[in-house]
Amino acid sequence: MKILITGASGVVGQDLVPLLARPGVQLLLAGPDPEKLAALFPQCETCGDDEIVRRARGWDLLVHIAVDGKGHGGEARVRASDALLAGMANTARQAGIGRLLAIFPVHARGQLSQPVQIEGLDAVTLYVPLVHGARWTGRLRWLNPLPGRLARGLFGILAMLRPTLDVQRLADFILSSEQPGSGSEIILSNSQQDNAWFATSKRLIDLVVAIGVFVVLWWAMALIWAVIRFQSPGPGIFAQTRIGRNGREFVCYKFRTMKLGTRQAGTHEITAAAITPFGRFLRATKLDELPQAWNILCNQMSLVGPRPCLPTQTALIEARERLGVLRIKPGITGLAQINGIDMSDPERLAEWDARYLALQSLRLDISIGLSTLLGSGQGDKVAR
């Protein structure tokens, strides 16, 4: 495999290039200062930007690294990198390179112009959070003198607050034989499911809030139950089978907001006439979700996560399984919900759920929770 790399002199590139230098992989590092590249990577071939077409003709892949390893940067810098990428893409086309992988910081998502589309070139945009290697750089340099186990433990605490990416995983992704299709935009990060600090903290927050709901709001829940029973025939609590973590079914509890006998279907498939007058109030204020505190206590749900769907919503289940979303517990609220995306568009919803999975952190969970409390997201829209 022959790989041309631009932007290798940065912090991420210095950690990444040695991991790509494997048997059967030929690397060529290009940049405006080939002497500097040769000094940094004496084991690799180097060239100037003006030599790319001649030196890399017919190569397999161009990797353009536009991240600084710090996980941040201004919009002007992103725009400059975007313009540079367009030039590199055109160079790759001239050299007959088949594929382009552009690596940008995750904050650049939405700041870039449309993904590079050049005839004859398969282009993929990869967004990454804070990238780290065997040595700590930037603001994390203070971890280097510490014993390995202690440094990793402290990093785990920091990593639960924001998404990160091990440079080894980035290298494995670049060399993988299974690559996304042209025009794809991918967010690559470490899974928080492997971070014991994150898992423990998230579960603790879930338990504290769920117990608090029953201790503080028991009287309000009892009152809501009584009003529902008084206003319309049927139970006060609505129990429905949903799909949870790893595709397992569980019984989800909510205050009933629809008339007795309403068919079992996604909310977007139900007409507004099926909702009771008090149910409209409960759904608008999200008070109908309070009984799901029991699902949290039973470790079937979390406060924040993908909204659980019905077993009959097979298109959404298949999309979530394909994108790895079913690896995490569903939630009462989620990133898709506060952005107004409901189950009427299963593919788009699954993509937003996958985005949440890639960006998962306690800071993001808190932000989603606060946005929900402030009124963002009104649940699945009913049919007209």
mmCIF file of N, CA and C in Angstrom, residues 25-145:
data_model
loop_
_atom_site.group_PDB
_atom_site.id
_atom_site.type_symbol
_atom_site.label_atom_id
_atom_site.label_comp_id
_atom_site.label_asym_id
_atom_site.label_seq_id
_atom_site.Cartn_x
_atom_site.Cartn_y
_atom_site.Cartn_z
ATOM 1 N N VAL A 25 3.821 -1.260 3.593
ATOM 2 C CA VAL A 25 3.300 0.096 3.474
ATOM 3 C C VAL A 25 4.456 1.027 3.103
ATOM 4 N N GLN A 26 4.314 1.731 2.006
ATOM 5 C CA GLN A 26 5.308 2.717 1.575
ATOM 6 C C GLN A 26 4.755 4.113 1.809
ATOM 7 N N LEU A 27 5.528 4.943 2.523
ATOM 8 C CA LEU A 27 5.083 6.284 2.875
ATOM 9 C C LEU A 27 5.908 7.330 2.142
ATOM 10 N N LEU A 28 5.234 8.402 1.724
ATOM 11 C CA LEU A 28 5.879 9.575 1.167
ATOM 12 C C LEU A 28 5.292 10.788 1.872
ATOM 13 N N LEU A 29 6.132 11.565 2.537
ATOM 14 C CA LEU A 29 5.683 12.727 3.298
ATOM 15 C C LEU A 29 5.975 13.980 2.487
ATOM 16 N N ALA A 30 4.938 14.772 2.256
ATOM 17 C CA ALA A 30 5.074 15.973 1.438
ATOM 18 C C ALA A 30 4.736 17.208 2.252
ATOM 19 N N GLY A 31 5.425 18.311 1.944
ATOM 20 C CA GLY A 31 5.167 19.562 2.631
ATOM 21 C C GLY A 31 6.027 20.667 2.072
ATOM 22 N N PRO A 32 5.809 21.901 2.521
ATOM 23 C CA PRO A 32 6.591 23.027 2.008
ATOM 24 C C PRO A 32 8.047 23.007 2.483
ATOM 25 N N ASP A 33 8.347 22.225 3.543
ATOM 26 C CA ASP A 33 9.710 22.161 4.084
ATOM 27 C C ASP A 33 10.146 20.696 4.168
ATOM 28 N N PRO A 34 10.552 20.101 3.026
ATOM 29 C CA PRO A 34 10.916 18.680 3.036
ATOM 30 C C PRO A 34 12.128 18.374 3.920
ATOM 31 N N GLU A 35 13.018 19.357 4.126
ATOM 32 C CA GLU A 35 14.178 19.130 4.994
ATOM 33 C C GLU A 35 13.723 18.894 6.438
ATOM 34 N N LYS A 36 12.740 19.663 6.875
ATOM 35 C CA LYS A 36 12.218 19.472 8.222
ATOM 36 C C LYS A 36 11.572 18.096 8.359
ATOM 37 N N LEU A 37 10.839 17.694 7.341
ATOM 38 C CA LEU A 37 10.206 16.369 7.365
ATOM 39 C C LEU A 37 11.262 15.269 7.421
ATOM 40 N N ALA A 38 12.340 15.443 6.655
ATOM 41 C CA ALA A 38 13.409 14.435 6.648
ATOM 42 C C ALA A 38 14.073 14.336 8.008
ATOM 43 N N ALA A 39 14.192 15.464 8.715
ATOM 44 C CA ALA A 39 14.794 15.450 10.044
ATOM 45 C C ALA A 39 13.872 14.781 11.067
ATOM 46 N N LEU A 40 12.566 14.994 10.909
ATOM 47 C CA LEU A 40 11.608 14.398 11.837
ATOM 48 C C LEU A 40 11.428 12.902 11.579
ATOM 49 N N PHE A 41 11.463 12.519 10.289
ATOM 50 C CA PHE A 41 11.191 11.126 9.916
ATOM 51 C C PHE A 41 12.314 10.612 8.993
ATOM 52 N N PRO A 42 13.489 10.357 9.541
ATOM 53 C CA PRO A 42 14.617 9.930 8.693
ATOM 54 C C PRO A 42 14.374 8.602 7.983
ATOM 55 N N GLN A 43 13.417 7.818 8.468
ATOM 56 C CA GLN A 43 13.148 6.517 7.870
ATOM 57 C C GLN A 43 12.186 6.597 6.696
ATOM 58 N N CYS A 44 11.629 7.783 6.418
ATOM 59 C CA CYS A 44 10.603 7.932 5.372
ATOM 60 C C CYS A 44 11.107 8.777 4.204
ATOM 61 N N GLU A 45 10.513 8.555 3.050
ATOM 62 C CA GLU A 45 10.773 9.403 1.892
ATOM 63 C C GLU A 45 10.023 10.724 2.083
ATOM 64 N N THR A 46 10.620 11.812 1.613
ATOM 65 C CA THR A 46 9.995 13.129 1.716
ATOM 66 C C THR A 46 10.124 13.865 0.391
ATOM 67 N N CYS A 47 9.247 14.855 0.215
ATOM 68 C CA CYS A 47 9.324 15.684 -0.991
ATOM 69 C C CYS A 47 8.590 16.987 -0.747
ATOM 70 N N GLY A 48 8.839 17.981 -1.622
ATOM 71 C CA GLY A 48 8.111 19.230 -1.554
ATOM 72 C C GLY A 48 6.744 19.103 -2.184
ATOM 73 N N ASP A 49 5.875 20.060 -1.899
ATOM 74 C CA ASP A 49 4.522 20.012 -2.459
ATOM 75 C C ASP A 49 4.535 20.006 -3.981
ATOM 76 N N ASP A 50 5.526 20.678 -4.578
ATOM 77 C CA ASP A 50 5.580 20.769 -6.032
ATOM 78 C C ASP A 50 6.058 19.477 -6.697
ATOM 79 N N GLU A 51 6.480 18.490 -5.881
ATOM 80 C CA GLU A 51 6.966 17.233 -6.433
ATOM 81 C C GLU A 51 5.946 16.100 -6.318
ATOM 82 N N ILE A 52 4.782 16.389 -5.733
ATOM 83 C CA ILE A 52 3.818 15.329 -5.439
ATOM 84 C C ILE A 52 3.385 14.590 -6.700
ATOM 85 N N VAL A 53 3.031 15.331 -7.731
ATOM 86 C CA VAL A 53 2.503 14.697 -8.944
ATOM 87 C C VAL A 53 3.525 13.725 -9.528
ATOM 88 N N ARG A 54 4.804 14.109 -9.501
ATOM 89 C CA ARG A 54 5.848 13.244 -10.072
ATOM 90 C C ARG A 54 6.185 12.075 -9.163
ATOM 91 N N ARG A 55 6.280 12.311 -7.846
ATOM 92 C CA ARG A 55 6.749 11.289 -6.926
ATOM 93 C C ARG A 55 5.659 10.303 -6.508
ATOM 94 N N ALA A 56 4.408 10.740 -6.529
ATOM 95 C CA ALA A 56 3.330 9.884 -6.011
ATOM 96 C C ALA A 56 2.345 9.460 -7.097
ATOM 97 N N ARG A 57 2.782 9.458 -8.336
ATOM 98 C CA ARG A 57 1.873 9.118 -9.431
ATOM 99 C C ARG A 57 1.363 7.683 -9.288
ATOM 100 N N GLY A 58 0.037 7.544 -9.300
ATOM 101 C CA GLY A 58 -0.580 6.233 -9.234
ATOM 102 C C GLY A 58 -0.614 5.615 -7.838
ATOM 103 N N TRP A 59 -0.310 6.408 -6.802
ATOM 104 C CA TRP A 59 -0.326 5.864 -5.442
ATOM 105 C C TRP A 59 -1.765 5.613 -4.983
ATOM 106 N N ASP A 60 -1.881 4.877 -3.863
ATOM 107 C CA ASP A 60 -3.210 4.420 -3.428
ATOM 108 C C ASP A 60 -4.004 5.453 -2.647
ATOM 109 N N LEU A 61 -3.331 6.223 -1.796
ATOM 110 C CA LEU A 61 -4.070 7.038 -0.827
ATOM 111 C C LEU A 61 -3.297 8.307 -0.488
ATOM 112 N N LEU A 62 -4.032 9.422 -0.406
ATOM 113 C CA LEU A 62 -3.505 10.672 0.137
ATOM 114 C C LEU A 62 -4.175 10.917 1.481
ATOM 115 N N VAL A 63 -3.363 11.021 2.537
ATOM 116 C CA VAL A 63 -3.865 11.358 3.864
ATOM 117 C C VAL A 63 -3.475 12.799 4.164
ATOM 118 N N HIS A 64 -4.464 13.655 4.313
ATOM 119 C CA HIS A 64 -4.238 15.076 4.601
ATOM 120 C C HIS A 64 -4.574 15.325 6.069
ATOM 121 N N ILE A 65 -3.560 15.646 6.882
ATOM 122 C CA ILE A 65 -3.743 15.841 8.322
ATOM 123 C C ILE A 65 -3.901 17.328 8.608
ATOM 124 N N ALA A 66 -5.083 17.729 9.055
ATOM 125 C CA ALA A 66 -5.367 19.132 9.345
ATOM 126 C C ALA A 66 -5.772 19.318 10.798
ATOM 127 N N VAL A 67 -5.115 18.573 11.708
ATOM 128 C CA VAL A 67 -5.381 18.698 13.140
ATOM 129 C C VAL A 67 -4.074 19.008 13.852
ATOM 130 N N ASP A 68 -4.177 19.755 14.951
ATOM 131 C CA ASP A 68 -2.980 20.174 15.670
ATOM 132 C C ASP A 68 -2.724 19.372 16.931
ATOM 133 N N GLY A 69 -3.616 18.403 17.226
ATOM 134 C CA GLY A 69 -3.418 17.578 18.414
ATOM 135 C C GLY A 69 -3.927 18.199 19.692
ATOM 136 N N LYS A 70 -4.467 19.430 19.614
ATOM 137 C CA LYS A 70 -4.957 20.114 20.808
ATOM 138 C C LYS A 70 -6.476 20.072 20.920
ATOM 139 N N GLY A 71 -7.140 19.641 19.842
ATOM 140 C CA GLY A 71 -8.592 19.507 19.882
ATOM 141 C C GLY A 71 -9.337 20.815 19.799
ATOM 142 N N HIS A 72 -8.654 21.885 19.340
ATOM 143 C CA HIS A 72 -9.361 23.155 19.226
ATOM 144 C C HIS A 72 -8.744 23.969 18.098
ATOM 145 N N GLY A 73 -9.323 25.116 17.819
ATOM 146 C CA GLY A 73 -8.827 25.979 16.746
ATOM 147 C C GLY A 73 -9.935 26.891 16.272
ATOM 148 N N GLY A 74 -9.573 28.038 15.731
ATOM 149 C CA GLY A 74 -10.563 28.997 15.296
ATOM 150 C C GLY A 74 -11.130 28.661 13.932
ATOM 151 N N GLU A 75 -12.235 29.333 13.595
ATOM 152 C CA GLU A 75 -12.886 29.079 12.314
ATOM 153 C C GLU A 75 -11.995 29.487 11.156
ATOM 154 N N ALA A 76 -11.203 30.569 11.343
ATOM 155 C CA ALA A 76 -10.310 31.012 10.268
ATOM 156 C C ALA A 76 -9.299 29.924 9.933
ATOM 157 N N ARG A 77 -8.792 29.257 10.956
ATOM 158 C CA ARG A 77 -7.831 28.184 10.718
ATOM 159 C C ARG A 77 -8.486 27.015 9.984
ATOM 160 N N VAL A 78 -9.726 26.711 10.354
ATOM 161 C CA VAL A 78 -10.446 25.633 9.686
ATOM 162 C C VAL A 78 -10.661 25.974 8.218
ATOM 163 N N ARG A 79 -11.054 27.220 7.944
ATOM 164 C CA ARG A 79 -11.276 27.635 6.558
ATOM 165 C C ARG A 79 -9.983 27.546 5.745
ATOM 166 N N ALA A 80 -8.859 27.941 6.356
ATOM 167 C CA ALA A 80 -7.579 27.855 5.661
ATOM 168 C C ALA A 80 -7.233 26.403 5.344
ATOM 169 N N SER A 81 -7.485 25.507 6.291
ATOM 170 C CA SER A 81 -7.221 24.088 6.066
ATOM 171 C C SER A 81 -8.137 23.532 4.983
ATOM 172 N N ASP A 82 -9.366 24.031 4.957
ATOM 173 C CA ASP A 82 -10.320 23.597 3.941
ATOM 174 C C ASP A 82 -9.845 23.988 2.550
ATOM 175 N N ALA A 83 -9.330 25.213 2.423
ATOM 176 C CA ALA A 83 -8.820 25.671 1.134
ATOM 177 C C ALA A 83 -7.592 24.860 0.721
ATOM 178 N N LEU A 84 -6.719 24.577 1.690
ATOM 179 C CA LEU A 84 -5.538 23.762 1.396
ATOM 180 C C LEU A 84 -5.952 22.364 0.944
ATOM 181 N N LEU A 85 -6.983 21.814 1.600
ATOM 182 C CA LEU A 85 -7.470 20.490 1.240
ATOM 183 C C LEU A 85 -7.946 20.454 -0.211
ATOM 184 N N ALA A 86 -8.647 21.493 -0.634
ATOM 185 C CA ALA A 86 -9.133 21.529 -2.008
ATOM 186 C C ALA A 86 -7.970 21.471 -2.998
ATOM 187 N N GLY A 87 -6.897 22.193 -2.674
ATOM 188 C CA GLY A 87 -5.724 22.150 -3.526
ATOM 189 C C GLY A 87 -5.073 20.787 -3.545
ATOM 190 N N MET A 88 -4.983 20.157 -2.361
ATOM 191 C CA MET A 88 -4.390 18.830 -2.277
ATOM 192 C C MET A 88 -5.234 17.805 -3.036
ATOM 193 N N ALA A 89 -6.544 17.954 -2.960
ATOM 194 C CA ALA A 89 -7.421 17.034 -3.680
ATOM 195 C C ALA A 89 -7.193 17.131 -5.179
ATOM 196 N N ASN A 90 -7.024 18.348 -5.669
ATOM 197 C CA ASN A 90 -6.764 18.530 -7.095
ATOM 198 C C ASN A 90 -5.412 17.933 -7.483
ATOM 199 N N THR A 91 -4.413 18.083 -6.584
ATOM 200 C CA THR A 91 -3.100 17.490 -6.823
ATOM 201 C C THR A 91 -3.202 15.968 -6.883
ATOM 202 N N ALA A 92 -3.994 15.393 -5.970
ATOM 203 C CA ALA A 92 -4.183 13.941 -5.948
ATOM 204 C C ALA A 92 -4.802 13.460 -7.255
ATOM 205 N N ARG A 93 -5.748 14.229 -7.766
ATOM 206 C CA ARG A 93 -6.381 13.848 -9.038
ATOM 207 C C ARG A 93 -5.355 13.871 -10.167
ATOM 208 N N GLN A 94 -4.525 14.907 -10.183
ATOM 209 C CA GLN A 94 -3.505 15.005 -11.228
ATOM 210 C C GLN A 94 -2.500 13.854 -11.148
ATOM 211 N N ALA A 95 -2.201 13.420 -9.921
ATOM 212 C CA ALA A 95 -1.238 12.338 -9.737
ATOM 213 C C ALA A 95 -1.863 10.961 -9.948
ATOM 214 N N GLY A 96 -3.174 10.929 -10.107
ATOM 215 C CA GLY A 96 -3.837 9.645 -10.304
ATOM 216 C C GLY A 96 -3.982 8.846 -9.031
ATOM 217 N N ILE A 97 -3.948 9.537 -7.877
ATOM 218 C CA ILE A 97 -4.161 8.856 -6.598
ATOM 219 C C ILE A 97 -5.649 8.551 -6.458
ATOM 220 N N GLY A 98 -5.975 7.339 -6.060
ATOM 221 C CA GLY A 98 -7.368 6.904 -6.084
ATOM 222 C C GLY A 98 -8.227 7.416 -4.949
ATOM 223 N N ARG A 99 -7.624 7.611 -3.760
ATOM 224 C CA ARG A 99 -8.442 7.947 -2.587
ATOM 225 C C ARG A 99 -7.819 9.084 -1.798
ATOM 226 N N LEU A 100 -8.689 9.856 -1.140
ATOM 227 C CA LEU A 100 -8.271 10.951 -0.268
ATOM 228 C C LEU A 100 -8.942 10.784 1.076
ATOM 229 N N LEU A 101 -8.156 10.845 2.152
ATOM 230 C CA LEU A 101 -8.694 10.840 3.509
ATOM 231 C C LEU A 101 -8.247 12.134 4.175
ATOM 232 N N ALA A 102 -9.192 13.036 4.411
ATOM 233 C CA ALA A 102 -8.897 14.328 5.038
ATOM 234 C C ALA A 102 -9.266 14.266 6.516
ATOM 235 N N ILE A 103 -8.313 14.567 7.392
ATOM 236 C CA ILE A 103 -8.520 14.459 8.831
ATOM 237 C C ILE A 103 -8.613 15.856 9.427
ATOM 238 N N PHE A 104 -9.776 16.175 9.983
ATOM 239 C CA PHE A 104 -10.031 17.483 10.576
ATOM 240 C C PHE A 104 -10.429 17.332 12.047
ATOM 241 N N PRO A 105 -10.233 18.391 12.855
ATOM 242 C CA PRO A 105 -10.729 18.354 14.241
ATOM 243 C C PRO A 105 -12.245 18.318 14.252
ATOM 244 N N VAL A 106 -12.809 17.680 15.268
ATOM 245 C CA VAL A 106 -14.253 17.464 15.284
ATOM 246 C C VAL A 106 -15.023 18.771 15.336
ATOM 247 N N HIS A 107 -14.424 19.812 15.898
ATOM 248 C CA HIS A 107 -15.139 21.091 15.961
ATOM 249 C C HIS A 107 -15.312 21.708 14.578
ATOM 250 N N ALA A 108 -14.544 21.217 13.588
ATOM 251 C CA ALA A 108 -14.650 21.766 12.232
ATOM 252 C C ALA A 108 -15.898 21.296 11.514
ATOM 253 N N ARG A 109 -16.559 20.265 12.050
ATOM 254 C CA ARG A 109 -17.767 19.775 11.402
ATOM 255 C C ARG A 109 -18.814 20.889 11.356
ATOM 256 N N GLY A 110 -19.286 21.206 10.188
ATOM 257 C CA GLY A 110 -20.238 22.304 10.025
ATOM 258 C C GLY A 110 -19.573 23.607 9.624
ATOM 259 N N GLN A 111 -18.233 23.711 9.812
ATOM 260 C CA GLN A 111 -17.517 24.924 9.413
ATOM 261 C C GLN A 111 -16.898 24.783 8.025
ATOM 262 N N LEU A 112 -16.736 23.522 7.579
ATOM 263 C CA LEU A 112 -16.144 23.286 6.277
ATOM 264 C C LEU A 112 -17.159 23.546 5.168
ATOM 265 N N SER A 113 -16.646 23.802 3.984
ATOM 266 C CA SER A 113 -17.531 23.846 2.826
ATOM 267 C C SER A 113 -17.951 22.417 2.514
ATOM 268 N N GLN A 114 -18.723 22.214 1.486
ATOM 269 C CA GLN A 114 -19.202 20.864 1.177
ATOM 270 C C GLN A 114 -18.017 19.923 0.969
ATOM 271 N N PRO A 115 -18.166 18.632 1.293
ATOM 272 C CA PRO A 115 -17.072 17.681 1.138
ATOM 273 C C PRO A 115 -16.473 17.732 -0.271
ATOM 274 N N VAL A 116 -15.161 17.522 -0.324
ATOM 275 C CA VAL A 116 -14.465 17.572 -1.609
ATOM 276 C C VAL A 116 -15.043 16.529 -2.565
ATOM 277 N N GLN A 117 -15.391 16.954 -3.738
ATOM 278 C CA GLN A 117 -15.933 16.059 -4.749
ATOM 279 C C GLN A 117 -15.234 16.346 -6.074
ATOM 280 N N ILE A 118 -14.262 15.493 -6.419
ATOM 281 C CA ILE A 118 -13.512 15.631 -7.660
ATOM 282 C C ILE A 118 -13.650 14.333 -8.428
ATOM 283 N N GLU A 119 -13.988 14.449 -9.674
ATOM 284 C CA GLU A 119 -14.197 13.263 -10.498
ATOM 285 C C GLU A 119 -12.949 12.383 -10.502
ATOM 286 N N GLY A 120 -13.168 11.099 -10.262
ATOM 287 C CA GLY A 120 -12.063 10.151 -10.264
ATOM 288 C C GLY A 120 -11.355 10.018 -8.932
ATOM 289 N N LEU A 121 -11.859 10.695 -7.872
ATOM 290 C CA LEU A 121 -11.218 10.640 -6.563
ATOM 291 C C LEU A 121 -12.244 10.295 -5.496
ATOM 292 N N ASP A 122 -11.998 9.218 -4.755
ATOM 293 C CA ASP A 122 -12.859 8.853 -3.634
ATOM 294 C C ASP A 122 -12.397 9.631 -2.406
ATOM 295 N N ALA A 123 -13.219 10.580 -1.958
ATOM 296 C CA ALA A 123 -12.837 11.452 -0.849
ATOM 297 C C ALA A 123 -13.672 11.160 0.393
ATOM 298 N N VAL A 124 -12.997 10.999 1.522
ATOM 299 C CA VAL A 124 -13.655 10.774 2.807
ATOM 300 C C VAL A 124 -13.137 11.800 3.804
ATOM 301 N N THR A 125 -14.046 12.430 4.559
ATOM 302 C CA THR A 125 -13.660 13.385 5.590
ATOM 303 C C THR A 125 -13.775 12.713 6.954
ATOM 304 N N LEU A 126 -12.689 12.748 7.707
ATOM 305 C CA LEU A 126 -12.638 12.120 9.023
ATOM 306 C C LEU A 126 -12.488 13.204 10.078
ATOM 307 N N TYR A 127 -13.421 13.241 11.032
ATOM 308 C CA TYR A 127 -13.362 14.209 12.121
ATOM 309 C C TYR A 127 -12.883 13.506 13.393
ATOM 310 N N VAL A 128 -11.916 14.116 14.064
ATOM 311 C CA VAL A 128 -11.341 13.489 15.256
ATOM 312 C C VAL A 128 -11.340 14.475 16.422
ATOM 313 N N PRO A 129 -11.531 13.983 17.657
ATOM 314 C CA PRO A 129 -11.413 14.837 18.837
ATOM 315 C C PRO A 129 -9.946 14.943 19.253
ATOM 316 N N LEU A 130 -9.689 15.190 20.523
ATOM 317 C CA LEU A 130 -8.326 15.280 21.036
ATOM 318 C C LEU A 130 -7.595 13.963 20.791
ATOM 319 N N VAL A 131 -6.505 14.006 20.020
ATOM 320 C CA VAL A 131 -5.739 12.807 19.676
ATOM 321 C C VAL A 131 -4.568 12.676 20.632
ATOM 322 N N HIS A 132 -4.358 11.480 21.160
ATOM 323 C CA HIS A 132 -3.236 11.252 22.070
ATOM 324 C C HIS A 132 -2.499 9.988 21.664
ATOM 325 N N GLY A 133 -1.219 9.927 22.013
ATOM 326 C CA GLY A 133 -0.403 8.766 21.717
ATOM 327 C C GLY A 133 0.216 8.206 22.979
ATOM 328 N N ALA A 134 1.330 7.513 22.819
ATOM 329 C CA ALA A 134 2.014 6.936 23.978
ATOM 330 C C ALA A 134 2.580 8.028 24.865
ATOM 331 N N ARG A 135 2.906 9.181 24.272
ATOM 332 C CA ARG A 135 3.383 10.316 25.061
ATOM 333 C C ARG A 135 2.307 11.397 25.031
ATOM 334 N N TRP A 136 2.263 12.166 26.106
ATOM 335 C CA TRP A 136 1.260 13.209 26.215
ATOM 336 C C TRP A 136 1.839 14.510 25.692
ATOM 337 N N THR A 137 1.036 15.271 24.973
ATOM 338 C CA THR A 137 1.490 16.522 24.387
ATOM 339 C C THR A 137 0.555 17.653 24.797
ATOM 340 N N GLY A 138 0.976 18.883 24.467
ATOM 341 C CA GLY A 138 0.136 20.043 24.735
ATOM 342 C C GLY A 138 -0.149 20.211 26.219
ATOM 343 N N ARG A 139 -1.407 20.442 26.540
ATOM 344 C CA ARG A 139 -1.793 20.685 27.930
ATOM 345 C C ARG A 139 -1.673 19.451 28.806
ATOM 346 N N LEU A 140 -1.471 18.283 28.178
ATOM 347 C CA LEU A 140 -1.372 17.039 28.946
ATOM 348 C C LEU A 140 0.080 16.622 29.202
ATOM 349 N N ARG A 141 1.030 17.482 28.876
ATOM 350 C CA ARG A 141 2.442 17.133 29.053
ATOM 351 C C ARG A 141 2.786 16.793 30.494
ATOM 352 N N TRP A 142 2.043 17.363 31.432
ATOM 353 C CA TRP A 142 2.335 17.129 32.853
ATOM 354 C C TRP A 142 2.118 15.675 33.264
ATOM 355 N N LEU A 143 1.444 14.895 32.395
ATOM 356 C CA LEU A 143 1.237 13.481 32.709
ATOM 357 C C LEU A 143 2.480 12.627 32.439
ATOM 358 N N ASN A 144 3.387 13.105 31.577
ATOM 359 C CA ASN A 144 4.532 12.297 31.160
ATOM 360 C C ASN A 144 5.440 11.838 32.306
ATOM 361 N N PRO A 145 5.752 12.690 33.298
ATOM 362 C CA PRO A 145 6.659 12.237 34.366
ATOM 363 C C PRO A 145 6.023 11.244 35.342
#
